[in-house]
Structure formats: C-alpha cells, structure tokens
PDB file of C-alpha atoms in Angstrom:
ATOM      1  CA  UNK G   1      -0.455  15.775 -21.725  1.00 43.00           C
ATOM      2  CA  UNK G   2      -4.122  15.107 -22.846  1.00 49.00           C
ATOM      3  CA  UNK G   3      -6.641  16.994 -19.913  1.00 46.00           C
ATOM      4  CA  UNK G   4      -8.003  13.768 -18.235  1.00 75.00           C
ATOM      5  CA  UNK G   5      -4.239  12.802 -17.536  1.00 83.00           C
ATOM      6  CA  UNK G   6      -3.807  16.336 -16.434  1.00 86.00           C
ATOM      7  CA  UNK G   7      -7.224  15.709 -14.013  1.00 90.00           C
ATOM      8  CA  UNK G   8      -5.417  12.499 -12.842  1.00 95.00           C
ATOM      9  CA  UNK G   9      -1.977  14.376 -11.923  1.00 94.00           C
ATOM     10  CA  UNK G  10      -3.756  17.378 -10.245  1.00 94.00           C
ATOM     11  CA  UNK G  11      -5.716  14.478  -8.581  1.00 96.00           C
ATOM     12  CA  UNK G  12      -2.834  13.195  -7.100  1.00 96.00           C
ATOM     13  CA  UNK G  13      -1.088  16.532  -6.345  1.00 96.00           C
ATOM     14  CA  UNK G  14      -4.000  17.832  -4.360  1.00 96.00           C
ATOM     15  CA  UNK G  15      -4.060  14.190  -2.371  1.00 97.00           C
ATOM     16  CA  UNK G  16      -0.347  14.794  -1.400  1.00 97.00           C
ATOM     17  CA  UNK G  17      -1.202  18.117  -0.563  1.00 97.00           C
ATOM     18  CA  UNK G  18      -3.513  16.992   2.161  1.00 96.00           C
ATOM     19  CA  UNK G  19      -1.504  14.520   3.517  1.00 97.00           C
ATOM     20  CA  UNK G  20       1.712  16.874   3.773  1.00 97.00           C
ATOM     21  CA  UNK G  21      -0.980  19.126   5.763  1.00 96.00           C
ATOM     22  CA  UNK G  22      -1.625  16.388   7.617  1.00 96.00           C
ATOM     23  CA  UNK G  23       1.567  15.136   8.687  1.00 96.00           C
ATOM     24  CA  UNK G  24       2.018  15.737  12.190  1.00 96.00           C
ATOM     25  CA  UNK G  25      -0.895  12.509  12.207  1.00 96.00           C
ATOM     26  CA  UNK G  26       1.492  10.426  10.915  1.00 97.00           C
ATOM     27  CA  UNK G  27       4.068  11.115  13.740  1.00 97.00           C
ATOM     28  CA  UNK G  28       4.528   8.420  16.129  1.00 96.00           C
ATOM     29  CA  UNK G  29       3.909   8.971  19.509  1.00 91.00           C
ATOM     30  CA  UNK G  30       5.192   8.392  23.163  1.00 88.00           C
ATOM     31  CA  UNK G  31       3.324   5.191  23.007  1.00 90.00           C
ATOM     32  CA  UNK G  32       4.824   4.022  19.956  1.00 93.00           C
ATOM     33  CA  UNK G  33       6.988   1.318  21.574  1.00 95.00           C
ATOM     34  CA  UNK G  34       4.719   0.257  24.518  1.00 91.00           C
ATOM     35  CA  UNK G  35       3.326  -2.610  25.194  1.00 84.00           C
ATOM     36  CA  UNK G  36      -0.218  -1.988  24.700  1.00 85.00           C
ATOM     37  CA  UNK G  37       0.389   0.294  21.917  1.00 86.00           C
ATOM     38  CA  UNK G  38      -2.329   0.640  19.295  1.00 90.00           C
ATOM     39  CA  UNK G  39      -0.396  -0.122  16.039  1.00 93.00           C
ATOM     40  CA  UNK G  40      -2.709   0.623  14.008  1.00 92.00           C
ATOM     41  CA  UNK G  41      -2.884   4.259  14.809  1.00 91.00           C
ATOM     42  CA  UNK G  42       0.317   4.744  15.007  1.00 94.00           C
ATOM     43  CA  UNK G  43       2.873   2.415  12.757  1.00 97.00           C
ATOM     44  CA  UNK G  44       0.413   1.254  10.103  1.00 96.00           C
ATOM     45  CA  UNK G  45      -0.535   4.914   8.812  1.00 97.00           C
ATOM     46  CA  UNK G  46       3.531   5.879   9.241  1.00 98.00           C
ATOM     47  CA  UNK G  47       4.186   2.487   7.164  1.00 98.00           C
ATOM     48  CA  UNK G  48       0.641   3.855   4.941  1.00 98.00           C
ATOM     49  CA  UNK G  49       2.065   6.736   3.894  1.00 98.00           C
ATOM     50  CA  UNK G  50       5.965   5.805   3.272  1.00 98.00           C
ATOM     51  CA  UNK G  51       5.108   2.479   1.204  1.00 98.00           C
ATOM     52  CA  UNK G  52       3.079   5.213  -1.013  1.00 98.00           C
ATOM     53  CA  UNK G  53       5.400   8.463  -1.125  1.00 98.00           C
ATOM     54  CA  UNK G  54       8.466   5.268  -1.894  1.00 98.00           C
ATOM     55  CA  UNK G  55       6.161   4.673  -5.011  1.00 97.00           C
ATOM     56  CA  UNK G  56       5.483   8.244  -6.034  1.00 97.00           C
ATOM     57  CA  UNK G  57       9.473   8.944  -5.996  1.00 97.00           C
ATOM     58  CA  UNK G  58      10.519   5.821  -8.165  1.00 95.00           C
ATOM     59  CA  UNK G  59       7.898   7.015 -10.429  1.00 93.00           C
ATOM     60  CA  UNK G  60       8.037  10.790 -11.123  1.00 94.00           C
ATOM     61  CA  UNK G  61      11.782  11.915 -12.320  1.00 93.00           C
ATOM     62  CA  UNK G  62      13.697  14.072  -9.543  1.00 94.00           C
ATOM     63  CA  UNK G  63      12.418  17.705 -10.160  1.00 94.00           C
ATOM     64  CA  UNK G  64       8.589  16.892 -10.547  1.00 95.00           C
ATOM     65  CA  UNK G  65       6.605  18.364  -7.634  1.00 95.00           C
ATOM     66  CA  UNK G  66       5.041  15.085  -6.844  1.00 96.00           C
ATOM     67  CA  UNK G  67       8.563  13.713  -6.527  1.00 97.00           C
ATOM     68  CA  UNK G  68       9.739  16.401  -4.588  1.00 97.00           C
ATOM     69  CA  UNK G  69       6.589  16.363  -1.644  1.00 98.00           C
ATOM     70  CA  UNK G  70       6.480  12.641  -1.678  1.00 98.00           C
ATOM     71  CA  UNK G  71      10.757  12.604  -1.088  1.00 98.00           C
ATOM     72  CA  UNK G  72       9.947  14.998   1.885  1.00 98.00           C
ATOM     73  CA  UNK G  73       7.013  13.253   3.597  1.00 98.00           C
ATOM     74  CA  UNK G  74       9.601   9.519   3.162  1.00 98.00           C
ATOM     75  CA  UNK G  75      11.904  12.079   5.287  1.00 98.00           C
ATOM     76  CA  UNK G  76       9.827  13.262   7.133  1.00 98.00           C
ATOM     77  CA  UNK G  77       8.492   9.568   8.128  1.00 98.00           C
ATOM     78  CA  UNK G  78      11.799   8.066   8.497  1.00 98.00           C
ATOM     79  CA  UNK G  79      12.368  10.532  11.145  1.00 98.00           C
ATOM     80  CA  UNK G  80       9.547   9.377  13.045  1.00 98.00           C
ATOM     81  CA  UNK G  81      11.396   6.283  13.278  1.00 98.00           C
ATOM     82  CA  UNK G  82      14.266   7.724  14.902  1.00 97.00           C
ATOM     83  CA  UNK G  83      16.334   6.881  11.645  1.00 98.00           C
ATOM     84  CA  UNK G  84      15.761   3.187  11.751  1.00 97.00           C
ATOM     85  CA  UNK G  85      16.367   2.872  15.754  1.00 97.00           C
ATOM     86  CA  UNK G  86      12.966   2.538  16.731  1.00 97.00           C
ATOM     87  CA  UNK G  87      12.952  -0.513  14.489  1.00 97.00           C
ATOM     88  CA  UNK G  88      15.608  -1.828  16.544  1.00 97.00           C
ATOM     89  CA  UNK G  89      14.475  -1.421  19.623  1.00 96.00           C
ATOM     90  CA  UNK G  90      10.970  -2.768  18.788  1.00 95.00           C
ATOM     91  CA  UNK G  91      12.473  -6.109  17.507  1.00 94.00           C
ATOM     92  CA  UNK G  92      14.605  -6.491  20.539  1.00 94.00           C
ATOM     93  CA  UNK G  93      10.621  -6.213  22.598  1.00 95.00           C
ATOM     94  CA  UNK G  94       9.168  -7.878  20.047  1.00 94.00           C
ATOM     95  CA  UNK G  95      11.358 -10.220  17.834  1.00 94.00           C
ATOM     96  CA  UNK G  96       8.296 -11.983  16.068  1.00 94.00           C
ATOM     97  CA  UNK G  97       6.334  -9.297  15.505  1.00 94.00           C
ATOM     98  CA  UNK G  98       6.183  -8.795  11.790  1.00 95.00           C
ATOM     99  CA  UNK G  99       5.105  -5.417  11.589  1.00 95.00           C
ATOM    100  CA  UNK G 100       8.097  -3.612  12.549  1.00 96.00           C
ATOM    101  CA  UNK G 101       9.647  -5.118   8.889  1.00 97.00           C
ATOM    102  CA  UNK G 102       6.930  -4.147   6.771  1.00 97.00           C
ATOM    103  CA  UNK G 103       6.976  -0.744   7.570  1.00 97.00           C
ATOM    104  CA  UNK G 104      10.975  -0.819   7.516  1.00 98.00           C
ATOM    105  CA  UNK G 105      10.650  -2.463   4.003  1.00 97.00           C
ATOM    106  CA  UNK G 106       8.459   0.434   2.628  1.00 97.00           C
ATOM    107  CA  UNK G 107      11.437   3.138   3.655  1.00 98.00           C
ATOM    108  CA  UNK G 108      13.889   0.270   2.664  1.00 97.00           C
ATOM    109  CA  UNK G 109      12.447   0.056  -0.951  1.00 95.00           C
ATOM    110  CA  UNK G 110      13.125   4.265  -0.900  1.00 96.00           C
ATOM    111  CA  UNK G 111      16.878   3.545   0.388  1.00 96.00           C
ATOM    112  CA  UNK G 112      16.251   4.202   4.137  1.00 98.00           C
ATOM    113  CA  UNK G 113      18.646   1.458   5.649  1.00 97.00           C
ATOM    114  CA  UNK G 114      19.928   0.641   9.077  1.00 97.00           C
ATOM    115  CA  UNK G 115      22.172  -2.201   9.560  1.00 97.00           C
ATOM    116  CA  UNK G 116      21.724  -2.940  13.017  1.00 97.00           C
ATOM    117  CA  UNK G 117      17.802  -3.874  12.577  1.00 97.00           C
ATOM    118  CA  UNK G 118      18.266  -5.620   9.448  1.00 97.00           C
ATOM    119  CA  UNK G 119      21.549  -8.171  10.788  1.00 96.00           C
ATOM    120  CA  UNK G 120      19.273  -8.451  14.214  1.00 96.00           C
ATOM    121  CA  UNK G 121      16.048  -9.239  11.933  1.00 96.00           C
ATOM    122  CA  UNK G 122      17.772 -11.593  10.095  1.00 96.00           C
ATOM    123  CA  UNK G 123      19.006 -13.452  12.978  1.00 96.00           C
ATOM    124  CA  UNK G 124      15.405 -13.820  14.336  1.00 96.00           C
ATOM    125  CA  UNK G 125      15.126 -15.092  10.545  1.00 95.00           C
ATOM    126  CA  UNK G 126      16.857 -18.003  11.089  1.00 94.00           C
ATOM    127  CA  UNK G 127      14.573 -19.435  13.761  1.00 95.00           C
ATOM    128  CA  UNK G 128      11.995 -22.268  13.075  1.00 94.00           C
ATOM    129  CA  UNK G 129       9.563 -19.622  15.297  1.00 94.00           C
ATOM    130  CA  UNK G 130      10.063 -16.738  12.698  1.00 94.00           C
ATOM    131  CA  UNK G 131       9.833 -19.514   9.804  1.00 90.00           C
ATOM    132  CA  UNK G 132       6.699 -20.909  10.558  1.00 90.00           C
ATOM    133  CA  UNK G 133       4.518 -18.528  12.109  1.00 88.00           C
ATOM    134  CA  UNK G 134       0.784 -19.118  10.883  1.00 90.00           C
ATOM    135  CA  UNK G 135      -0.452 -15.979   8.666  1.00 91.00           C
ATOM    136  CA  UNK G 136      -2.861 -15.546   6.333  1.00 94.00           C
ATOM    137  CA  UNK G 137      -1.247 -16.008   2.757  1.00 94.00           C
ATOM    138  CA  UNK G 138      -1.829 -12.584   1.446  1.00 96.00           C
ATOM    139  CA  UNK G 139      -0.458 -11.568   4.826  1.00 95.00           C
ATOM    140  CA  UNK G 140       2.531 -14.190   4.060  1.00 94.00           C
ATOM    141  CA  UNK G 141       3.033 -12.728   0.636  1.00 95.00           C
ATOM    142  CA  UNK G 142       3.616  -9.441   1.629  1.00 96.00           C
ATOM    143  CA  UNK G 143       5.715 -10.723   4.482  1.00 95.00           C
ATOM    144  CA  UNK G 144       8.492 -12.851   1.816  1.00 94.00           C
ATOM    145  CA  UNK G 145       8.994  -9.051  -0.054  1.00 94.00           C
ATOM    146  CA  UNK G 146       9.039  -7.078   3.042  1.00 96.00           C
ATOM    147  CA  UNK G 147      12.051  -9.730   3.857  1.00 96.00           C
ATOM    148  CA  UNK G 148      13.858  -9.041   0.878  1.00 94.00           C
ATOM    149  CA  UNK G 149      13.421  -4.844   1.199  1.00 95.00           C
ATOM    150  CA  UNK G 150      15.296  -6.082   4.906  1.00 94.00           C
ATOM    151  CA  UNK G 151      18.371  -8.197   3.612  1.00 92.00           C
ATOM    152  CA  UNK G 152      16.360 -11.642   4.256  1.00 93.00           C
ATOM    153  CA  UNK G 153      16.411 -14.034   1.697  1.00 86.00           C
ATOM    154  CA  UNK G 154      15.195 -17.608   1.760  1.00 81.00           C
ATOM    155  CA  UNK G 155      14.073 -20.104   0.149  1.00 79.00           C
ATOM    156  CA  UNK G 156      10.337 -20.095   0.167  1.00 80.00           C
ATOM    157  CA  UNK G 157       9.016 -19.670  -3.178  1.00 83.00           C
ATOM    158  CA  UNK G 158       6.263 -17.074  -3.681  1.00 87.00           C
ATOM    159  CA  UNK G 159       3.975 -19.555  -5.442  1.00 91.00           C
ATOM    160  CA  UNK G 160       3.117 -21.293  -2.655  1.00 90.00           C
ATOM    161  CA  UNK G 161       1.742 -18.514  -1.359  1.00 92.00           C
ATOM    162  CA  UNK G 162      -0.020 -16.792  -4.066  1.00 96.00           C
ATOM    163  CA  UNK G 163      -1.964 -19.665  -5.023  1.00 96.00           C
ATOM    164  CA  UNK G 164      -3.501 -19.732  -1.701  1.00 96.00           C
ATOM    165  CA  UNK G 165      -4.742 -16.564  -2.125  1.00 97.00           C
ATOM    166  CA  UNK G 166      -8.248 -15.769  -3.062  1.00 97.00           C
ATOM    167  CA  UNK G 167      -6.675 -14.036  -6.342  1.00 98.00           C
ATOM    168  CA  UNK G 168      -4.396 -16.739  -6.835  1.00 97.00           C
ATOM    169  CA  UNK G 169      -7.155 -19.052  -6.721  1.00 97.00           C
ATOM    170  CA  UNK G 170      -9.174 -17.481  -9.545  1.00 97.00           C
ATOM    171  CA  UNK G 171     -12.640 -17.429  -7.870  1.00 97.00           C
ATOM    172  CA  UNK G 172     -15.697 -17.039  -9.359  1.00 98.00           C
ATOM    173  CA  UNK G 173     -16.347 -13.520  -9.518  1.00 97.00           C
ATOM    174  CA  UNK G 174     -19.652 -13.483  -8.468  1.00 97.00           C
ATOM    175  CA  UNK G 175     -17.563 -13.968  -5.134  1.00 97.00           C
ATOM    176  CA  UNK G 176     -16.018 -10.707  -5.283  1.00 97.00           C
ATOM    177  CA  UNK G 177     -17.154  -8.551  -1.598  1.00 97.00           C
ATOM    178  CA  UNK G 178     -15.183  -6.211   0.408  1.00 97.00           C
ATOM    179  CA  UNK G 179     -12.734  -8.558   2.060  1.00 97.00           C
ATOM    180  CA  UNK G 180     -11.987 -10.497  -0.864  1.00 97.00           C
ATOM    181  CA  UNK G 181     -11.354  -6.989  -2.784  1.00 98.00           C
ATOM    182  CA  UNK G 182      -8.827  -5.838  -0.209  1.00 98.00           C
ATOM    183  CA  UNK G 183      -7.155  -9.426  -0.411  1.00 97.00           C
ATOM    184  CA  UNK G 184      -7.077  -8.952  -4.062  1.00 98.00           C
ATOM    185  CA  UNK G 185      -5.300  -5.646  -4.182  1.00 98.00           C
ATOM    186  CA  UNK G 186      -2.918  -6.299  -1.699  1.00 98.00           C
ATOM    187  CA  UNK G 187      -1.660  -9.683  -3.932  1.00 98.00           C
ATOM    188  CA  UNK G 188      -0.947  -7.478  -6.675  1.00 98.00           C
ATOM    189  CA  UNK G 189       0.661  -4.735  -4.795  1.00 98.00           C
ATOM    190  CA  UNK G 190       3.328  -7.302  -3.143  1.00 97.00           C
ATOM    191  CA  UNK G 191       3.755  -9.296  -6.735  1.00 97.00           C
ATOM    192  CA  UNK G 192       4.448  -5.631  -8.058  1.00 97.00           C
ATOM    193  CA  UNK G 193       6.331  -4.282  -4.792  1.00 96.00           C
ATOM    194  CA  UNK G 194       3.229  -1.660  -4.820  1.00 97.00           C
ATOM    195  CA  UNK G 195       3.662  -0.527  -8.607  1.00 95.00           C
ATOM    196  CA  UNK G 196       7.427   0.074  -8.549  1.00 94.00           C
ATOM    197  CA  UNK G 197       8.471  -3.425 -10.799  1.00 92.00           C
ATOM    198  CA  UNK G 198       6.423  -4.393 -13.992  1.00 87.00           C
ATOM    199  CA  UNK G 199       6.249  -8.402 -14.649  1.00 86.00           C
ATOM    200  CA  UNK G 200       5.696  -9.890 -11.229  1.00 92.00           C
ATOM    201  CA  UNK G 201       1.822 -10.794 -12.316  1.00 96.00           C
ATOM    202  CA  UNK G 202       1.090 -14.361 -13.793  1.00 96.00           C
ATOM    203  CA  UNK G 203      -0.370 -14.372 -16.888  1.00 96.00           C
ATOM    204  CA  UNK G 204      -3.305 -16.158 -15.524  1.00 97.00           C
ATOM    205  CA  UNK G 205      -3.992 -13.727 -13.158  1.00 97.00           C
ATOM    206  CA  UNK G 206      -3.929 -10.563 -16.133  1.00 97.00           C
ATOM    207  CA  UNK G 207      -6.218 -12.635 -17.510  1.00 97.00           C
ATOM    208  CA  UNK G 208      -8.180 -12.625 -14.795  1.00 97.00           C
ATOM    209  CA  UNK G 209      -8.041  -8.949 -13.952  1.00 97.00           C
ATOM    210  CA  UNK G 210      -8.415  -7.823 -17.243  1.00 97.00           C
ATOM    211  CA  UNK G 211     -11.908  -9.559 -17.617  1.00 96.00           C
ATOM    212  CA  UNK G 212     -13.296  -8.653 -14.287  1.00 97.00           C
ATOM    213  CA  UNK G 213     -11.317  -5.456 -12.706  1.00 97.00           C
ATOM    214  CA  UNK G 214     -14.131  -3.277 -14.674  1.00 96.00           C
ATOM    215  CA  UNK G 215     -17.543  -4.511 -13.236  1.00 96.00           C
ATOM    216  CA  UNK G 216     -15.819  -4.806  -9.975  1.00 98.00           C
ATOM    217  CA  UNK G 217     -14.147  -0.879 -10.116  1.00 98.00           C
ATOM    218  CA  UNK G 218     -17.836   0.635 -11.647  1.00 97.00           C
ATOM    219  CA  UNK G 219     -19.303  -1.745  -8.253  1.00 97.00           C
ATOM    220  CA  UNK G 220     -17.146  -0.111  -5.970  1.00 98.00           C
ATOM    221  CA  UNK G 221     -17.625   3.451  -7.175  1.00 98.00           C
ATOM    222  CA  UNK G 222     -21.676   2.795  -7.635  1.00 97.00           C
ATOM    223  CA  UNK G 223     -21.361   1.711  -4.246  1.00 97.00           C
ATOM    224  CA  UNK G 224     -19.150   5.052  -2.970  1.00 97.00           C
ATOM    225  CA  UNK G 225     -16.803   2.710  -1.532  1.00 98.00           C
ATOM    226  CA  UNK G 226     -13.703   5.402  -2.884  1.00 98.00           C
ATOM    227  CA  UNK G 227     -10.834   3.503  -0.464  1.00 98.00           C
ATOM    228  CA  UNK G 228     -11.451  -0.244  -2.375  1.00 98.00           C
ATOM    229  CA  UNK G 229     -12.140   1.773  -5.525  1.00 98.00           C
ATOM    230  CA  UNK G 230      -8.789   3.333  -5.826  1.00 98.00           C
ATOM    231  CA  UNK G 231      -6.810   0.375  -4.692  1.00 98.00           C
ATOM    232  CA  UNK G 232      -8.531  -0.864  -7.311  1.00 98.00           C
ATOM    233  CA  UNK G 233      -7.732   1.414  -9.393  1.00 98.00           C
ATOM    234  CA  UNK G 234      -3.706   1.300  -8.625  1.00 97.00           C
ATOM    235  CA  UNK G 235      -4.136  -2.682  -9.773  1.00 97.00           C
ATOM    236  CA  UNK G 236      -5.158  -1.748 -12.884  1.00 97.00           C
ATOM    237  CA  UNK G 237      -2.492   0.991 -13.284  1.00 95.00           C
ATOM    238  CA  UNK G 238      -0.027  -1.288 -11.751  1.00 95.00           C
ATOM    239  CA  UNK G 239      -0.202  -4.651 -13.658  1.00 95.00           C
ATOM    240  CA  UNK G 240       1.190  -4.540 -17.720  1.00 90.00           C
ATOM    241  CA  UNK G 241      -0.910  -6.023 -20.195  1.00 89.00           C
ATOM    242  CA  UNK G 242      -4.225  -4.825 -19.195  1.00 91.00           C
ATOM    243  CA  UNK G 243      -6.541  -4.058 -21.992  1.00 89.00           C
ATOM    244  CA  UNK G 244      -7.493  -0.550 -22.440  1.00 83.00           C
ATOM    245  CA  UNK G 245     -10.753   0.277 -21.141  1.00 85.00           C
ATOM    246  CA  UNK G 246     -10.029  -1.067 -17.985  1.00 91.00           C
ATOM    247  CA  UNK G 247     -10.858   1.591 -16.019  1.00 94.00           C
ATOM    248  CA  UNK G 248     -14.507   2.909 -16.478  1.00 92.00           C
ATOM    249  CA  UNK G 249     -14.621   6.463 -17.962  1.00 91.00           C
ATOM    250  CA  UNK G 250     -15.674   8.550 -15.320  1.00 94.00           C
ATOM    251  CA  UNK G 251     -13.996   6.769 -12.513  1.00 96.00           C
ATOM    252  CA  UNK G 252     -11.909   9.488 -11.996  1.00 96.00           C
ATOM    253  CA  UNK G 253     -14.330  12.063 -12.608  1.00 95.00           C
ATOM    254  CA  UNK G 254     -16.546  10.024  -9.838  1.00 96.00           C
ATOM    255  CA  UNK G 255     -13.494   9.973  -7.281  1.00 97.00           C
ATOM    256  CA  UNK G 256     -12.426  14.005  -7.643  1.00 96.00           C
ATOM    257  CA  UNK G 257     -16.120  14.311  -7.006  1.00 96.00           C
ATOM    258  CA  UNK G 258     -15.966  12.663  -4.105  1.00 96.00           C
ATOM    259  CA  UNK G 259     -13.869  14.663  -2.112  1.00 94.00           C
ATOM    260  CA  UNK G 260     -14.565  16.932   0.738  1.00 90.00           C
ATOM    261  CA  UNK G 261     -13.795  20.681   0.530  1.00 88.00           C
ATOM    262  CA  UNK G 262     -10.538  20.155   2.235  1.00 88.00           C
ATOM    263  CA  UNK G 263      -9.183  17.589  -1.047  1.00 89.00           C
ATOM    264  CA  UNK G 264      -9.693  14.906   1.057  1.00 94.00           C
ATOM    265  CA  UNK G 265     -11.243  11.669   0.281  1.00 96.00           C
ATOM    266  CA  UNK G 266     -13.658   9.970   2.619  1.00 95.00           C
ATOM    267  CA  UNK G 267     -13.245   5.827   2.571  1.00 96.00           C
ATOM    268  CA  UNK G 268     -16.889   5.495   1.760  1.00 95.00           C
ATOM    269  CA  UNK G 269     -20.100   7.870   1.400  1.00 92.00           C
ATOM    270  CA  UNK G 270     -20.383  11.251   1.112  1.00 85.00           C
ATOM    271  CA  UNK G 271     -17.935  13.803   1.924  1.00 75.00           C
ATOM    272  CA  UNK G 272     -18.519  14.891   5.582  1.00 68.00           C
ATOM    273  CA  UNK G 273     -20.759  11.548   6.316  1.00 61.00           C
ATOM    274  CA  UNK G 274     -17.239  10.883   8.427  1.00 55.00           C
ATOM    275  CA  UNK G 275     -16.673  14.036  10.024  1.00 55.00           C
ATOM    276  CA  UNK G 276     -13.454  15.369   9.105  1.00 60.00           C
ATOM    277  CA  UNK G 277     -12.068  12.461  11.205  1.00 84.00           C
ATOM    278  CA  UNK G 278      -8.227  11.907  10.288  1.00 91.00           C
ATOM    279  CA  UNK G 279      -8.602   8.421  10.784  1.00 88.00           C
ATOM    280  CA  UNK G 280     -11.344   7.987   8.020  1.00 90.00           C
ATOM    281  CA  UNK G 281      -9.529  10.062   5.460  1.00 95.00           C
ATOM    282  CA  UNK G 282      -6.241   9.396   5.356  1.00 97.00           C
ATOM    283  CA  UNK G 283      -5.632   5.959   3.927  1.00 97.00           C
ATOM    284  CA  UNK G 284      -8.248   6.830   1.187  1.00 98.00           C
ATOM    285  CA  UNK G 285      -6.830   9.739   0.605  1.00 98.00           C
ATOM    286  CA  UNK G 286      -3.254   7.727   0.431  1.00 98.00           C
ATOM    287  CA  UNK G 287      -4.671   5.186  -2.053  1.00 98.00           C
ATOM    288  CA  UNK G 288      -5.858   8.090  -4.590  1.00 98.00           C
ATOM    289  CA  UNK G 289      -2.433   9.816  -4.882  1.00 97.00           C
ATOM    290  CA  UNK G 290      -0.833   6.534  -4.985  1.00 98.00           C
ATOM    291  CA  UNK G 291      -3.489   5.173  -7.756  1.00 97.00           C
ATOM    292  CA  UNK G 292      -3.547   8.628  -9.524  1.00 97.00           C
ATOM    293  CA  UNK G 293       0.136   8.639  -9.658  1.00 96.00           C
ATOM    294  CA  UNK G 294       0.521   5.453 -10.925  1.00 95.00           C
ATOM    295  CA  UNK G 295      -2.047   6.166 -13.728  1.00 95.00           C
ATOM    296  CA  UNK G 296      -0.258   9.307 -14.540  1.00 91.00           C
ATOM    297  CA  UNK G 297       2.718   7.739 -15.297  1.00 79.00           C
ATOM    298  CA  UNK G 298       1.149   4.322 -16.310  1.00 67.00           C
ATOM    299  CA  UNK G 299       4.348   2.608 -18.537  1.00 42.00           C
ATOM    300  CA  UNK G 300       7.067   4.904 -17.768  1.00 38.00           C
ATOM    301  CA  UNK G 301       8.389   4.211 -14.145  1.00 37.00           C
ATOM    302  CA  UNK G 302      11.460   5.850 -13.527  1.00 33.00           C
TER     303      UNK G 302
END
C-alpha cells in the first residue's frame, strides 16, 4: 500500500474512531416517536451513520478493523431502533412519512430486516397517496432505492427522475453553489446505492463529472467547506470511469489538516470555529470515513 493510500485509510480509521466515541449521540431518544419530534436530531444522524458504516462493511473484507467498527456501530444503530419495531410503530403514526424507510433501507442494504414494517410499508405502497406524493426529484430518487432496500418494487423508472435533477440536467457549471453541490452528490450516491454497486451512472453524467468534479472539489476545499468537499470526494471515488487526476493532490492532505484535535472534522472553517458542537461535526466527520473508505478501496468492493 503506497503512503498516501495509507494517509487515506488512517483517515478513515481515525473518523470511525470518533464517531464510535461518539455514539451514545446517535441513540434515539424518548422523543423519538412523538409527535413533535425533531427528526433531524434524532433519525437522520441514526440513518447518517448506518447508510455509511453499511458502506464501509460491503467494502473492507470481514477481519479489517474498519469492517469490524463499522459492523458494530450498524449494531449498535439497529438497536436504537428497537430491532426494526420502532419502524413499525412509526409507520402505523405516520404511514406517509418517508423517512422512517430511508433510514430502514440503509440497515436493510447491511441485512437488518423486519417483516412486519416492510409487508405494512408496502401496503401503504399501494395507495395513490404514497404514489404521488410531491418531492423534490433528488428527494424522489433516493426514495425509489430506499423502496427496493424495503421489498417495494414498482414500476416507476428511475429516469424520470434523474433527469429532473440538477445533475441529470447537465447544467452549466458556472451554476455549481452549495445547494446544487449537495443535490449533486446525493444523485450519485442513490444511482450507486452510496458506493456499494459500480455501473448505475450514465455515461453522460461521467462525462460530466469527470470534466468538472476537479475545479468544483479544489472550490470547496479553497473555500473550507470540508462536509461538501468530501461528499464530493466519495462521488469521485464512487463512480467507475473517472479519469485519474480527479481528485486534486492535496485534497486529502487539506482535509486531515482540517481536523480538530479530537479527529474530528468541522463542516466548514477552522477547527474549533464550531465549538466542539456534536451537531456540527458529526455528519462531516461521517462523509470523510465514508469518502476515505471508498478511496481506499476505490475498484475492489467486496
């Protein structure tokens, strides 16, 4: 293993690290199935951090210790969830919710199943409400493969979708901004069910990428936006056919540089411009073991 692969690994090691520190912040708590819940500090990081660790265990080969923490925080998480009857009893309060699937997809992808959500899911499937609920179509994307993690398959092709995307429009680049970056990722992650399946990427669209992912990866990091920049850099670990050179040469360098003494990453800035506030580190830090371990082991998933 050359040393800037072994940067990348230890990169990704000391990201899990933090995170397995961290996990009681994951855990869901008493409020996790009220009403006025707040979701996004309590399901989203849980779904965060098993749609990641599902990744890091398909590829890394039993044995590895990346494998092994990232098997033990999916564990760890689908304990949170009661073993797959919280997701129950959230669709029975909320049956169009979509939420409740994606996270279940993320520990469904890992082999986490529970029949009882997925035949009550896919009755609320079946409904012309469930069918045509108004999203956003990277929002929509995500939601046709979080259906198929969950035993629902239709008809909808995935086209439709994707070329109502801002990727799947091929804008000018010019164009590219913050919102339009996280749109971007997020396209690729759900054509590449988040780096675990190679060839779900139009050719247009590696095209694309390959031309403009640089500039728009050296932007980000000159910018010290480190959450954007490593999605971004998981897209270009994640999609075959990329061009070497891709990535700029220090990016990595730039993003272990980044971190705070603790081996967390901060989303943007400097480390400790955020405080050592869980909520500003954690998905960054996420996104740089999940794009460090896709680099690592760009070409050979398990």
């Amino acid at each position: 293993m050359s040393a800037p692969a072994r940067e990348v690994r230890d990169l990704a090691r000391a990201a899990l690290a933090w995170v397995s520190a961290h996990r009681a912040d994951f855990a869901l708590g008493e409020d996790a199935l009220a009403a006025d819940g707040q979701v996004d500090l309590s399901w989203k990081p849980l779904g965060e951090l098993a749609q990641v660790c599902a990744t890091v265990t398909r590829r890394t080969p039993p044995g590895d210790p990346l494998h092994t923490r990232a098997a033990d925080l999916l564990a760890f998480a689908w304990r949170q969830t009661g073993e797959g009857d919280l997701f129950l009893r959230l669709q029975r309060l909320e049956p169009f919710a979509t939420y409740p699937l994606e996270v279940y997809a993320a520990l469904a992808a890992a082999g986490f199943r529970h029949p009882g959500y997925e035949a009550a899911t896919a009755t609320v499937a079946r409904t012309r409400g469930w069918r045509h609920t108004e999203q956003e179509p990277t929002r929509r994307l995500g939601l046709l493969m979080a259906e198929g993690h969950g035993g629902i398959h239709r008809d909808e092709p995935r086209e439709g979708a994707l070329r109502r995307t801002w990727l799947g429009g091929l804008p000018e680049p010019w164009t590219f901004e913050r919102s339009a970056g996280y749109a971007l990722t997020h396209v690729v992650f759900h054509l590449t069910d988040w780096g675990r399946a190679d060839g779900g990427v139009p050719g247009d669209l590696t095209d694309y990428l390959a031309h403009w992912l640089p500039p728009w990866i050296d932007t980000c990091l000159d910018a010290r936006m480190w959450d954007l920049a490593c999605e971004l850099l998981a897209v270009a670990a994640s999609v075959p056919g990329l061009p070497g050179g891709t990535v700029p040469d220090d990016a990595w360098e730039r993003i272990a540089a980044a971190r705070d003494p603790s081996g967390a990453l901060p989303e943007e800035g400097e480390a400790g411009d955020q405080g050592a506030c869980f909520a500003h580190h954690y998905h960054s830090t996420l996104m740089a073991a999940f794009a460090a371990a896709l680099t690592a082991g760009q070409g050979v998933p398990v």
